[in-house]
XYZ file of C-alpha atoms in Angstrom:
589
model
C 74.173 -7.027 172.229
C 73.957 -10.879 171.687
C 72.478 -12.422 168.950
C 69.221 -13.626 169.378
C 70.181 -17.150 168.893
C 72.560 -16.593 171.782
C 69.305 -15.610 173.926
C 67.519 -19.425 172.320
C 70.560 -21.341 173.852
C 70.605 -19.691 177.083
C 67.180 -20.723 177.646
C 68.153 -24.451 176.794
C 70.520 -26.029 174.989
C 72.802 -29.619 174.591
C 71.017 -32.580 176.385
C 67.829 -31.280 177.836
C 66.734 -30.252 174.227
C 66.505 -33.969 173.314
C 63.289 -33.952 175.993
C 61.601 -31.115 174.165
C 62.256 -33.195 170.682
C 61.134 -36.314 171.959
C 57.726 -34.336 173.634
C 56.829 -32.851 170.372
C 57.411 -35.698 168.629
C 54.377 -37.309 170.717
C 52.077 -34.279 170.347
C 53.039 -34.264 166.616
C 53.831 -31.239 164.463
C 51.652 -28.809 164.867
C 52.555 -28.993 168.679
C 55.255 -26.686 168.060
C 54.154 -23.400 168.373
C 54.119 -21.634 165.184
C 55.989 -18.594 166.490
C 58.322 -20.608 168.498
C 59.458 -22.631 165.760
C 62.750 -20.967 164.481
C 63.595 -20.675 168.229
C 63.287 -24.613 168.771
C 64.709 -25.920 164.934
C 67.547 -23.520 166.551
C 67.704 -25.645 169.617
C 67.118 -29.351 168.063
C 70.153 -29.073 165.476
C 72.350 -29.524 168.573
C 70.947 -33.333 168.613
C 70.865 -33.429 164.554
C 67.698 -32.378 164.235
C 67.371 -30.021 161.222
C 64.271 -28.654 160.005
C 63.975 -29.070 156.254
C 63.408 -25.521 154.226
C 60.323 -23.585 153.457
C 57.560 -25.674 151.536
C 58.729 -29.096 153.530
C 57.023 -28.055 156.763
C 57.214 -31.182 159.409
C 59.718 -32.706 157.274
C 63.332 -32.889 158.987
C 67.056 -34.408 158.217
C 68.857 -35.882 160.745
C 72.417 -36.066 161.130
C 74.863 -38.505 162.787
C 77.978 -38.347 164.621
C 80.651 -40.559 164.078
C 84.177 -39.545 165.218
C 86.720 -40.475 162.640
C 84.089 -41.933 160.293
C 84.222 -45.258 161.886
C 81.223 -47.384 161.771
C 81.592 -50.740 164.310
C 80.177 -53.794 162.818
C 76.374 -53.694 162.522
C 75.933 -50.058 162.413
C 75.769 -49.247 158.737
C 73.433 -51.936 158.339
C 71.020 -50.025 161.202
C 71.121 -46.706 159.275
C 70.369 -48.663 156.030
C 67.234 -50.053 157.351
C 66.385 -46.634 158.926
C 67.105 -45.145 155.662
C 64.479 -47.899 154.240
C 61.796 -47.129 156.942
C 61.680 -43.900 158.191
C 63.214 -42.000 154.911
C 60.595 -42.022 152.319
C 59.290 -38.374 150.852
C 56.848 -37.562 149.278
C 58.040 -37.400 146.033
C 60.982 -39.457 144.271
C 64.348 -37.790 143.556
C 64.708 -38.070 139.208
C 68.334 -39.617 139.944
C 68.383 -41.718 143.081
C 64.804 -42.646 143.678
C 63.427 -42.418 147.498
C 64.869 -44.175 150.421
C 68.935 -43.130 150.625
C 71.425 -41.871 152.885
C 73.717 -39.445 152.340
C 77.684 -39.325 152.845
C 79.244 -36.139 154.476
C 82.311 -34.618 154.194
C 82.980 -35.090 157.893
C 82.996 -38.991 157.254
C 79.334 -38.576 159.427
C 75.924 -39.669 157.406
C 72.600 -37.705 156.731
C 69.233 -38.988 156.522
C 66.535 -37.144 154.951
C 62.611 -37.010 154.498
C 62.118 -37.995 157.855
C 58.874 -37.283 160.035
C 58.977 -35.460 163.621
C 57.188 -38.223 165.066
C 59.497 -40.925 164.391
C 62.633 -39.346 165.918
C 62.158 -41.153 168.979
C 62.122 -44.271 167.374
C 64.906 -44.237 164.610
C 67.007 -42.872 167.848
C 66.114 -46.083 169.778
C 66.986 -47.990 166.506
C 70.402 -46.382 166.215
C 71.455 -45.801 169.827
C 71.104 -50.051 170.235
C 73.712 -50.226 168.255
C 75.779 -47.122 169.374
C 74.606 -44.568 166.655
C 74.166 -41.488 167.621
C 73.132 -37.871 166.577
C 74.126 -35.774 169.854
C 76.154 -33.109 168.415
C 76.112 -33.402 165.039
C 74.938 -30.045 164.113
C 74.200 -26.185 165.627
C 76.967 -24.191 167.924
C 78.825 -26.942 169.072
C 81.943 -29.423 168.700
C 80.736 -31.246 165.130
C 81.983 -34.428 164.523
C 85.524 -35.066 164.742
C 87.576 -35.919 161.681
C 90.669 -37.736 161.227
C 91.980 -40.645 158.789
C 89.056 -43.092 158.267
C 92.126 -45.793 158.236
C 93.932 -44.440 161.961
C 95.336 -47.706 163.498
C 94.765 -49.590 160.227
C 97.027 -47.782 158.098
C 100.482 -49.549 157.114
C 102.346 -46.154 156.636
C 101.000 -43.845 159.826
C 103.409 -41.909 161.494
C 101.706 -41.689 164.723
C 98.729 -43.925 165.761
C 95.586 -40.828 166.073
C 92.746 -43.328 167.401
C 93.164 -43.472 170.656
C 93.567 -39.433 170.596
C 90.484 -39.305 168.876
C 88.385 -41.470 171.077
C 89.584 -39.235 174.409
C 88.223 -36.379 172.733
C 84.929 -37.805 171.539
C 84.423 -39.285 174.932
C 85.449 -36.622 177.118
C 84.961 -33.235 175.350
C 82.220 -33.762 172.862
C 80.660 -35.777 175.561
C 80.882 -32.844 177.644
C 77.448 -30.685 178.173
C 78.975 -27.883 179.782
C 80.522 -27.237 176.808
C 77.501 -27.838 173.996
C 76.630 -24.114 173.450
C 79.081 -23.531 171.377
C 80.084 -19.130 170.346
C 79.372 -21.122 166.610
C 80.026 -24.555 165.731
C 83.291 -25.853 165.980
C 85.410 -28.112 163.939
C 88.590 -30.522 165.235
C 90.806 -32.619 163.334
C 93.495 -35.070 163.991
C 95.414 -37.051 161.722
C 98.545 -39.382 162.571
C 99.030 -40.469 158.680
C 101.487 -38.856 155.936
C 99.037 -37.753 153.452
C 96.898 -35.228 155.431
C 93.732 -36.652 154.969
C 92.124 -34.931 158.007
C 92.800 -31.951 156.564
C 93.795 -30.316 159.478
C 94.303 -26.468 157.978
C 90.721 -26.289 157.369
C 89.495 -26.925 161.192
C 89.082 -24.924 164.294
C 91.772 -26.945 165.637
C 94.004 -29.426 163.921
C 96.484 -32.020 165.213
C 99.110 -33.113 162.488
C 102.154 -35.553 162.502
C 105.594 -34.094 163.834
C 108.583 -34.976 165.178
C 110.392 -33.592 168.099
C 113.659 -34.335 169.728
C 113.355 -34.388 173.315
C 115.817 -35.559 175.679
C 118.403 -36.911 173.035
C 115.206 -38.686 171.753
C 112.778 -38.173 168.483
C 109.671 -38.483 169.840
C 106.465 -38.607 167.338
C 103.147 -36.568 168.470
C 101.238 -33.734 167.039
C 101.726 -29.848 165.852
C 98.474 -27.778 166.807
C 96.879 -25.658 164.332
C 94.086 -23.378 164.703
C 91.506 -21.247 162.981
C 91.120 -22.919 159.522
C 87.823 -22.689 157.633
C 85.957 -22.030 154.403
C 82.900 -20.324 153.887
C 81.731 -16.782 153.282
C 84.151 -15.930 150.512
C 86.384 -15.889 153.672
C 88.727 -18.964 154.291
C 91.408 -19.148 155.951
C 94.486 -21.782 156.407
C 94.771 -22.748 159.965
C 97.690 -21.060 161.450
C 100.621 -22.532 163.917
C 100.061 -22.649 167.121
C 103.681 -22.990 167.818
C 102.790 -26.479 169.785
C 103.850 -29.904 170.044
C 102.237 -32.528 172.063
C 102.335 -35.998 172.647
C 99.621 -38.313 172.218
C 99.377 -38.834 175.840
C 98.383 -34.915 176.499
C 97.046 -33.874 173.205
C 93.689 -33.627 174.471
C 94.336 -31.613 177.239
C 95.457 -28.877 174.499
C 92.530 -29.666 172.164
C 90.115 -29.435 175.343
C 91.771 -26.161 176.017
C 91.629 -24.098 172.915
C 87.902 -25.408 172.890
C 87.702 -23.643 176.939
C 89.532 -20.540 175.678
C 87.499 -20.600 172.380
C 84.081 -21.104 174.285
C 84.871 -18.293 177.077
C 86.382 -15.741 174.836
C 84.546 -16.261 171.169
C 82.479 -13.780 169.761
C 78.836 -14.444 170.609
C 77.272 -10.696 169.351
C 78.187 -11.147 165.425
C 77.731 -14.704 163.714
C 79.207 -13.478 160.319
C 82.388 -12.606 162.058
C 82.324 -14.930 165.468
C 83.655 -18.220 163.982
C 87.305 -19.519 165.280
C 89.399 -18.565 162.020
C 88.095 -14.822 162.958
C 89.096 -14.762 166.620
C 92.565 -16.277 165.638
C 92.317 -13.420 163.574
C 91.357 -11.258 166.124
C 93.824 -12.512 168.746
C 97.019 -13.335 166.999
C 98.607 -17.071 167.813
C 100.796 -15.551 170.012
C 97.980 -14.080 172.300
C 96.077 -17.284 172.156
C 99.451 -19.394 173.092
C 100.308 -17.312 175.798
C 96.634 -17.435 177.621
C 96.542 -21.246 176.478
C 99.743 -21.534 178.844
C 98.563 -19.570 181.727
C 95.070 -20.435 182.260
C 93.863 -23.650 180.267
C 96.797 -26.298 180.672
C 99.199 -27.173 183.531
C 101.804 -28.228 181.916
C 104.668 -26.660 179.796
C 103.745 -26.494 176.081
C 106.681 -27.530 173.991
C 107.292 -25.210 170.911
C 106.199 -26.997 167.612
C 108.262 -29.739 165.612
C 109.131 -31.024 162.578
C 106.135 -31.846 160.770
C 105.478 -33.843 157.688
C 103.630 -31.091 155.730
C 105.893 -31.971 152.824
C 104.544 -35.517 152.315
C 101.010 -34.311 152.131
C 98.879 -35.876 148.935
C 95.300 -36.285 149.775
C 93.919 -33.522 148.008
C 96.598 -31.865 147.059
C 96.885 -32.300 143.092
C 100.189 -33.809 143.536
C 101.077 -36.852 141.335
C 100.240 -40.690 142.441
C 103.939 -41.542 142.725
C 103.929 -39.022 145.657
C 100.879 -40.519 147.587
C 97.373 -40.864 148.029
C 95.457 -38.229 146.791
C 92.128 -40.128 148.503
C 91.464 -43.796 149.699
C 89.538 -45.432 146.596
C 90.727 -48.365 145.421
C 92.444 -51.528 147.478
C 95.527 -50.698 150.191
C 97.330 -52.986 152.327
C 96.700 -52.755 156.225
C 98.874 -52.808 158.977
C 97.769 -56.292 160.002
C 97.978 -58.057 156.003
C 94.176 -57.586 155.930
C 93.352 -54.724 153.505
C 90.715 -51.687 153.041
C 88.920 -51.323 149.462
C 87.671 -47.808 149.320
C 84.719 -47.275 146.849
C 83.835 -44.055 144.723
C 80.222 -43.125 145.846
C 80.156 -39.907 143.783
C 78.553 -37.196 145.576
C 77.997 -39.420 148.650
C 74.496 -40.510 147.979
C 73.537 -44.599 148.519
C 70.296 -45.721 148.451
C 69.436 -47.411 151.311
C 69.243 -50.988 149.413
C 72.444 -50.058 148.634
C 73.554 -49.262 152.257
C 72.426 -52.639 153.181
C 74.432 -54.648 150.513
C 77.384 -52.591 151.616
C 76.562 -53.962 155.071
C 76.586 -57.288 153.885
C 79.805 -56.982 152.197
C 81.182 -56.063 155.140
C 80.147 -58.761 156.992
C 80.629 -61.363 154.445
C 84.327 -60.323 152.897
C 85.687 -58.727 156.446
C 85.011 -57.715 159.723
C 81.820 -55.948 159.659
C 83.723 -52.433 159.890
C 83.361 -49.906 157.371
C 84.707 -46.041 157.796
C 83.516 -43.205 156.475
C 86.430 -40.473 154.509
C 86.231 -37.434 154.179
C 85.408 -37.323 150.113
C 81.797 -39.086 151.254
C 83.089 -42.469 150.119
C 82.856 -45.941 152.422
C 85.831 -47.824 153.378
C 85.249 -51.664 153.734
C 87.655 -52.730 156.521
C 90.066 -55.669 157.050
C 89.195 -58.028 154.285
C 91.997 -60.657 154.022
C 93.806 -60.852 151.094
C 91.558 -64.375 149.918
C 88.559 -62.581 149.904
C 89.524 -59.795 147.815
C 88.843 -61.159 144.571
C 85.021 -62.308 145.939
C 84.725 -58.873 147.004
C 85.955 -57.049 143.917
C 83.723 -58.901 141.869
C 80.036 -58.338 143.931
C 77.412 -56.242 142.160
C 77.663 -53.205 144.355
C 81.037 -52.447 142.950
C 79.810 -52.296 139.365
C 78.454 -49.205 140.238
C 80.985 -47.976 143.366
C 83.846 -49.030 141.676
C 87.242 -49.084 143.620
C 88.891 -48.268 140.530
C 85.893 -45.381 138.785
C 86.335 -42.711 135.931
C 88.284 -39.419 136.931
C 85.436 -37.619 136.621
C 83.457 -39.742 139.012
C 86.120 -40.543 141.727
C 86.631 -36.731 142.116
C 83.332 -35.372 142.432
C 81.441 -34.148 145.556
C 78.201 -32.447 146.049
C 76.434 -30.689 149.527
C 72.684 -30.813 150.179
C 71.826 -28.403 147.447
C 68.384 -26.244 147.380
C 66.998 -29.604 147.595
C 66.484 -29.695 151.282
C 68.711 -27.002 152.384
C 67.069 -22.905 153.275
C 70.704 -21.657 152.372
C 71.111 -22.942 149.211
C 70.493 -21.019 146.167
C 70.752 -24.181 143.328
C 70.314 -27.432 143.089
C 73.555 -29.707 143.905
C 73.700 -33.300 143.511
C 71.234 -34.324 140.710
C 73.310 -31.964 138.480
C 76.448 -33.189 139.368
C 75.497 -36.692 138.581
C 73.840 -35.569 135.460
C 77.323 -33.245 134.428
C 79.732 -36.535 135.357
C 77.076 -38.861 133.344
C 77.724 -36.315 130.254
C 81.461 -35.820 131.177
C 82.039 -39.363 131.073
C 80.781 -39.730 127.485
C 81.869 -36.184 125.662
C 85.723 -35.858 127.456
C 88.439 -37.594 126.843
C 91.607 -37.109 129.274
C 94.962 -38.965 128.824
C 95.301 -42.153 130.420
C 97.808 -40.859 133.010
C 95.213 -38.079 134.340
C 94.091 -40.126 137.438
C 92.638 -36.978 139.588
C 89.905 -34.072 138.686
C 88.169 -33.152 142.016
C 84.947 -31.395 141.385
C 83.286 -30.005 144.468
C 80.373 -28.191 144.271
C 78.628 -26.158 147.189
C 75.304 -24.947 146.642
C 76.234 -21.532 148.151
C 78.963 -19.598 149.592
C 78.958 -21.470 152.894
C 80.879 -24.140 150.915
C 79.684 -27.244 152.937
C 80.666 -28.971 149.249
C 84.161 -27.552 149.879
C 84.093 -25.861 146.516
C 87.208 -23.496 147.766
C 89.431 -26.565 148.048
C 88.647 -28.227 144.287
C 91.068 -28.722 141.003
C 87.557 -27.192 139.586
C 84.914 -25.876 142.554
C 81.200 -24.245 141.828
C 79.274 -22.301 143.950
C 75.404 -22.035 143.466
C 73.979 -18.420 142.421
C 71.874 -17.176 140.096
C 71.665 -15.667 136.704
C 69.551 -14.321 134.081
C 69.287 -16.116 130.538
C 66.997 -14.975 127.977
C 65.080 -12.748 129.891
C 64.383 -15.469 132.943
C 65.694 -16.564 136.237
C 68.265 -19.487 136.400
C 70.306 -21.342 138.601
C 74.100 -20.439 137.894
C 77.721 -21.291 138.850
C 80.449 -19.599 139.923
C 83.923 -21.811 138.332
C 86.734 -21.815 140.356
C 89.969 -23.736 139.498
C 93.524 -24.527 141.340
C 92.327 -25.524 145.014
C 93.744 -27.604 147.047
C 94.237 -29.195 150.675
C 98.674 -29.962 150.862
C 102.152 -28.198 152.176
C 100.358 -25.158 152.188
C 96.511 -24.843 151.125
C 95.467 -22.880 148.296
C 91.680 -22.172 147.238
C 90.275 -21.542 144.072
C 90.540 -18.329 141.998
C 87.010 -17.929 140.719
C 88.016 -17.854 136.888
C 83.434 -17.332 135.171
C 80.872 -15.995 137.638
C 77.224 -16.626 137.166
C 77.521 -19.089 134.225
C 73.840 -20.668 133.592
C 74.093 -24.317 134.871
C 73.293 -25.707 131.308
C 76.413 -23.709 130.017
C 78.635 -25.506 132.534
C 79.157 -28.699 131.155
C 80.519 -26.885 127.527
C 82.586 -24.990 130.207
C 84.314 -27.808 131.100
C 84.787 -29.724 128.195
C 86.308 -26.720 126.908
C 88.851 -26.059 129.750
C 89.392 -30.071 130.164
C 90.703 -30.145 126.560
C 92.731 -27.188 126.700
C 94.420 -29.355 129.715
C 94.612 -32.327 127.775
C 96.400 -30.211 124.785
C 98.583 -27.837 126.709
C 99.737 -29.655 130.348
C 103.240 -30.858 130.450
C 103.494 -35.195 130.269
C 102.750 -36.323 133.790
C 101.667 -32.917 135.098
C 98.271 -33.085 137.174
C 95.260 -30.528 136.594
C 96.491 -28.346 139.643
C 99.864 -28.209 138.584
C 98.951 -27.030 135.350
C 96.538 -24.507 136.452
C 98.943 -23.352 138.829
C 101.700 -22.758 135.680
C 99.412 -21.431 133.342
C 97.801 -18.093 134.706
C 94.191 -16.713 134.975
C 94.175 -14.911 132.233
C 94.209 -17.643 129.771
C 92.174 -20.330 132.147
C 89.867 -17.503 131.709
C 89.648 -17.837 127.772
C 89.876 -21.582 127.696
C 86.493 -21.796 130.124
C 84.715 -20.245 127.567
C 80.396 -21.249 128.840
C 78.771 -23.506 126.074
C 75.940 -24.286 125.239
C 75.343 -28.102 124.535
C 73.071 -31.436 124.115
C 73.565 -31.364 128.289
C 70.263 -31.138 129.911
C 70.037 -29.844 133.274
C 67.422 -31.163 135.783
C 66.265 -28.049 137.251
C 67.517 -25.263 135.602
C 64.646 -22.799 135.783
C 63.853 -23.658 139.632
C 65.848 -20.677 141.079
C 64.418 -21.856 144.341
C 61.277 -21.203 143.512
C 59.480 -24.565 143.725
C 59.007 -26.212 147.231
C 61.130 -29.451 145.803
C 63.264 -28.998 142.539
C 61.327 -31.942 140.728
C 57.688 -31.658 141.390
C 56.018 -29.147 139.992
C 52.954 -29.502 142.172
C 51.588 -28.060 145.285
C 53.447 -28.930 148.475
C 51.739 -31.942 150.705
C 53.090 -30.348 153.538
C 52.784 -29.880 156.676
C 51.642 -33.752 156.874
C 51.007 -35.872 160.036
C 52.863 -38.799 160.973
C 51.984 -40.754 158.067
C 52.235 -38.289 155.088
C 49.104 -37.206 155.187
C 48.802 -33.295 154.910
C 47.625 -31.209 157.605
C 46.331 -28.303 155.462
C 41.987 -28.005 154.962
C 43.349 -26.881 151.304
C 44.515 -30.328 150.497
């Protein structure tokens, strides 16, 4: 029997929902039948539209789509100022005030805080200048990663924009193919390091090598059914594929036809694409990918450059790039500088001034990566200095602390139903005391810290040198927000996610945690060995006794919450459901 959300999207789904948004929105919020509302926040996430969670009724997040995290000239400076309008709550976030934006790691953007009412308008804002939101969330194709620097880079193997503008225009433009068995990732990356992290997609395109006819011809292996979440990930597996640029979307468009007629649409714990590989076998897949979805012969897979993968991978610098922060040479002789933006929150005066750096230092083009920091593109080399010295990079360095150029951070219980702690305050409260309580030695350049508010791992906890997971505990006879610490993750050759070394530590304890394991690091790790490598030689057992929890002068922002407030810093009654202008709706207020 299908799921009941299955039964939602047959009744509508992809483009015509964007009518029914656009109607309520001019009827206002309590248009929406109260019963019918789970049905339609079902429907609406398939044009970004994402109800906020229980106790921020009428308040909703939207998400963009950006393919490849590329933002044209013009367009971050139209999200900024739709940040500055349209995205002011009720009540001020403790760390980053009201009025931001928030980076994804999908190299897309989030805005929050925003009323029903003015969807219409910030989507006539955005779409003038090509922004959109179709797509960016529900069971669909969500937006399509790569390497933020594709055409741009100096090193790339094999040139992936062009690849990733077919697919973006044809297939995720593609209604017939919006409802989605569950949503959908796809990757391509033409560079050396990996930084599409293509073993953690649906599909995933990576640089290879074949020789055909006497000649070594660069394209793309295909892997498919990669994914975290659920406790369950899984490495995307070979397809046993190589293609060419020139037909690589007619294999991406058909896994996504063989996916879409063939997934699981009864079980959603079990019908995502890493469990039908599972299911199926490559082998199965390949063979009905042949027959039935592409008419030409697929070539069996080549030599790929697995091998040279750094981003993420806890190899040493003199390998790679383990992430783009900092300044890098283009293809051109213009270069990128990459700033840290830890956990991927700007405010929107911020996004603005970023905007205007842009503009004033290069070409107006800034990309998105996929560790939720912003790329400012083709700045020639006699404006680097002017650049490197504005205000904004005082506090988005190019060149940050380890602690602060590794750390990420998902929505958190702040906004999101799934949650079970609070994400990103924390995290920039545990860097803040990280910063000023650990020392490292000056060759440690890398300590990602991911942290996921749950086990859906949007915050790619699974994939960290150190990853947390949001539960809860008791402590002292009361109801916390805790962490699960894993260690040794990684995105390279082969991925590996984290062993989950403490479960259910109290989030005040996690900070000691650290420090504790961080110095036992410092003392013990071989010279010039990373954090990964280290964890990977020394063993669980005794990672286990150096992460001993600590109490210490750390002071959490919301430890008690447990999701039981309707925002994590206000202890007051909730304003909502409000009208267009924040007023609430309810006689009791």
């Amino acid at each position: 029997m299908a799921h009941k959300k299955e039964t939602w999207k047959e009744g509508m789904y992809g483009d015509e929902v964007r009518e029914k948004i656009v109607e309520f929105a001019e009827e206002g919020w309590e248009s929406i039948p109260e019963d019918e509302r789970d049905m339609w926040f079902s429907r609406f996430k398939f044009w970004g539209v994402f109800h906020h969670r229980s106790g921020q009724e009428s308040y909703f997040m939207m998400r963009l789509a950006n393919t490849n995290g590329v933002l044209e000239p013009g367009q971050l400076r139209a999200i900024g100022e739709v940040a500055r309008d349209y995205a002011d709550g009720p009540v001020a976030n403790p760390e980053f005030g009201d009025t931001w934006i928030d980076l994804t790691t999908r190299q897309s953007v989030q805005l929050h805080w925003l009323k029903l009412e003015d969807i219409p308008e910030i989507w006539e804002k955005l779409e003038a200048v090509g922004v959109t939101s179709r797509s960016a969330g529900g069971d669909t194709m969500r937006n399509i990663s790569g390497c933020p620097v594709a055409g741009r880079d100096k090193h790339e193997f094999v040139d992936s924009q062009a690849v990733l503008d077919e697919i973006s225009s044809k297939l995720r433009d593609d209604d017939s193919l919006a409802n989605m068995p569950r949503k959908f990732n796809i990757s391509v990356t033409g560079c050396r390091e990996g930084c599409a992290q293509d073993s953690i997609n649906g599909i995933g395109l990576e640089p290879a090598e074949k020789t055909i006819d006497g000649q070594e011809v660069r394209g793309f292996n295909v892997r498919v059914g990669g994914g975290l979440g659920g406790r369950e990930p899984r490495r995307a597996r070979s397809l046993d594929v190589f293609v060419e640029p020139d037909n690589a979307y007619d294999v991406v468009r058909g896994f996504v036809e063989l996916y879409f007629e063939h997934g699981n649409r009864e079980n959603r714990q079990k019908n995502r694409s890493r469990f039908f590989v599972d299911e199926w076998g490559t082998e199965k897949i390949r063979e009905l990918l042949q027959a039935e979805y592409v008419d030409f012969d697929l070539r069996r897979e080549g030599r790929n450059l697995r091998e040279e993968y750094t981003y993420n991978a806890g190899r040493p610098d003199a390998d790679g790039k383990h992430d783009h922060v900092g300044v890098h040479e283009q293809n051109d002789g213009n270069y990128y500088v990459g700033l840290s933006v830890p956990i991927g929150r700007l405010t929107a005066a911020e996004t603005i001034a970023l905007a205007d750096l842009a503009e004033r230092h290069g070409s107006g083009a800034v990309r998105l990566t996929r560790r939720q920091n912003p790329l400012i593109m083709d700045v020639p080399e006699e404006e680097l200095d002017d650049l490197l010295d504005a205000e904004l990079l005082e506090t988005h360095s190019p060149d940050p602390s380890v602690f602060t150029r590794g750390a990420m951070a998902c929505t958190g219980t702040e906004f999101c139903s799934l949650a079970l702690t609070e994400t990103k305050a924390r995290m920039a409260a545990t860097l803040r005391w990280l910063r000023a309580n650990v020392d490292l030695p000056d060759d440690v350049s890398q300590i990602k810290m991911h942290y996921s508010g749950c086990t859906a791992d949007c915050g790619q906890a699974m994939t960290a040198d150190i990853g947390f997971q949001g539960m809860r505990a008791r402590k002292n006879g009361e109801m916390v927000e805790a962490l699960d610490v894993g260690v040794g993750g990684g995105i390279g050759t082969e991925p590996s996610f984290v062993e989950w070394i403490r479960q259910r530590v109290p989030a005040d304890e996690v900070p000691g945690l650290l420090r504790n394991l961080l110095e036992a690091f410092a003392a013990h790790r071989e010279e010039g060995q990373t954090f990964r490598q280290w964890v990977d030689a020394t063993g669980e057992e005794p990672l286990v006794e150096f992460a001993e929890p600590e109490e210490t002068d750390y002071v959490d922002p919301c430890l008690t919450d447990a999701k039981q407030s309707w925002y994590p810093f206000d202890e007051g009654q909730s304003p909502a459901p409000t009208d267009a202008h924040g007023k609430p709706l309810s006689a009791d207020d």
